Coordinates of C-alpha atoms in Angstrom, one line a residue:
M471 CA 2.1 -9.9 -21.7
N472 CA 4.8 -11.5 -19.6
I473 CA 4.3 -10.1 -16.1
L474 CA 7.8 -10.9 -14.9
R475 CA 9.4 -9.2 -17.9
Y476 CA 7.1 -6.2 -17.4
K477 CA 8.1 -6.0 -13.7
D478 CA 11.8 -6.0 -14.6
N479 CA 11.3 -3.0 -17.0
V480 CA 9.5 -0.8 -14.4
Q481 CA 11.5 2.3 -13.6
N482 CA 9.6 3.7 -10.7
R483 CA 8.7 1.0 -8.2
D484 CA 7.4 3.2 -5.4
A485 CA 3.8 2.3 -4.4
I486 CA 1.2 3.8 -2.0
S487 CA -1.1 1.3 -0.3
L488 CA -4.7 2.4 0.5
F489 CA -7.0 0.6 3.0
S490 CA -3.9 -1.4 4.0
G491 CA -5.2 -3.3 7.0
A492 CA -2.3 -5.3 8.3
M493 CA -0.4 -4.8 5.0
G494 CA -0.7 -8.4 3.8
L495 CA -1.2 -7.4 0.2
D496 CA 1.8 -5.1 0.5
I497 CA 4.1 -7.9 1.6
G498 CA 3.3 -9.6 -1.8
L499 CA 3.9 -6.4 -3.7
E500 CA 7.3 -6.0 -2.0
K501 CA 8.2 -9.6 -2.9
A502 CA 7.2 -8.7 -6.5
G503 CA 9.7 -5.9 -6.6
L504 CA 7.6 -2.8 -5.6
N505 CA 8.6 -0.5 -2.8
V506 CA 5.6 0.3 -0.6
V507 CA 6.6 3.7 0.7
V508 CA 3.5 4.4 2.7
G509 CA 0.4 2.6 3.9
Q510 CA -3.0 4.1 4.7
D511 CA -5.9 3.1 6.8
F512 CA -8.6 4.7 9.1
D513 CA -8.8 1.8 11.5
L514 CA -6.7 2.6 14.5
S515 CA -5.7 -1.0 15.3
C516 CA -4.5 -1.4 11.7
V517 CA -2.6 1.9 11.9
A518 CA -1.0 0.7 15.2
T519 CA 0.0 -2.7 13.6
M520 CA 1.6 -0.9 10.6
R521 CA 3.6 1.4 12.9
E522 CA 4.7 -1.5 15.1
N523 CA 6.0 -3.2 12.0
G524 CA 8.0 -0.1 11.0
H525 CA 5.9 1.1 8.1
N526 CA 5.2 4.7 7.2
V527 CA 1.5 5.3 7.8
I528 CA -1.1 7.9 6.7
E529 CA -4.0 7.7 9.2
G530 CA -7.5 8.5 8.1
D531 CA -8.9 10.1 5.0
I532 CA -7.3 9.4 1.6
R533 CA -8.6 12.6 -0.2
G534 CA -5.4 14.5 0.7
I535 CA -3.0 11.9 -0.9
Q536 CA -1.4 13.1 -4.2
P537 CA -0.6 9.9 -6.1
S538 CA 1.1 11.4 -9.1
N539 CA 4.4 9.4 -9.3
Y540 CA 3.4 6.3 -7.4
W541 CA 1.8 2.9 -8.1
I542 CA -1.5 2.7 -6.2
S543 CA -2.4 -0.5 -4.4
P544 CA -6.0 -0.1 -3.2
A545 CA -7.2 -3.0 -1.1
F546 CA -11.0 -3.4 -0.8
P547 CA -12.3 -2.0 2.5
L548 CA -14.0 -4.7 4.6
G549 CA -17.7 -4.4 4.6
S550 CA -17.9 -4.7 8.3
H551 CA -15.7 -1.5 8.6
S552 CA -17.1 0.6 5.7

């Protein structure tokens, strides 16, 4: 499958980022054409960084997130914080 061709055919490019940290992965997703509409993390320093950089943020538990119409970008939580 040609990834670039697949990306160009995607109709809904909205994504939710879970365990976002400083949103490094999300920068790559945005460069690939996705629209990261919200990031999530439970680490307060990560949440503060995301807010300072102008991102929409969900702080804390992910169980209340309804992902129905979004791409999901789950980064792996760091072992030292899990």
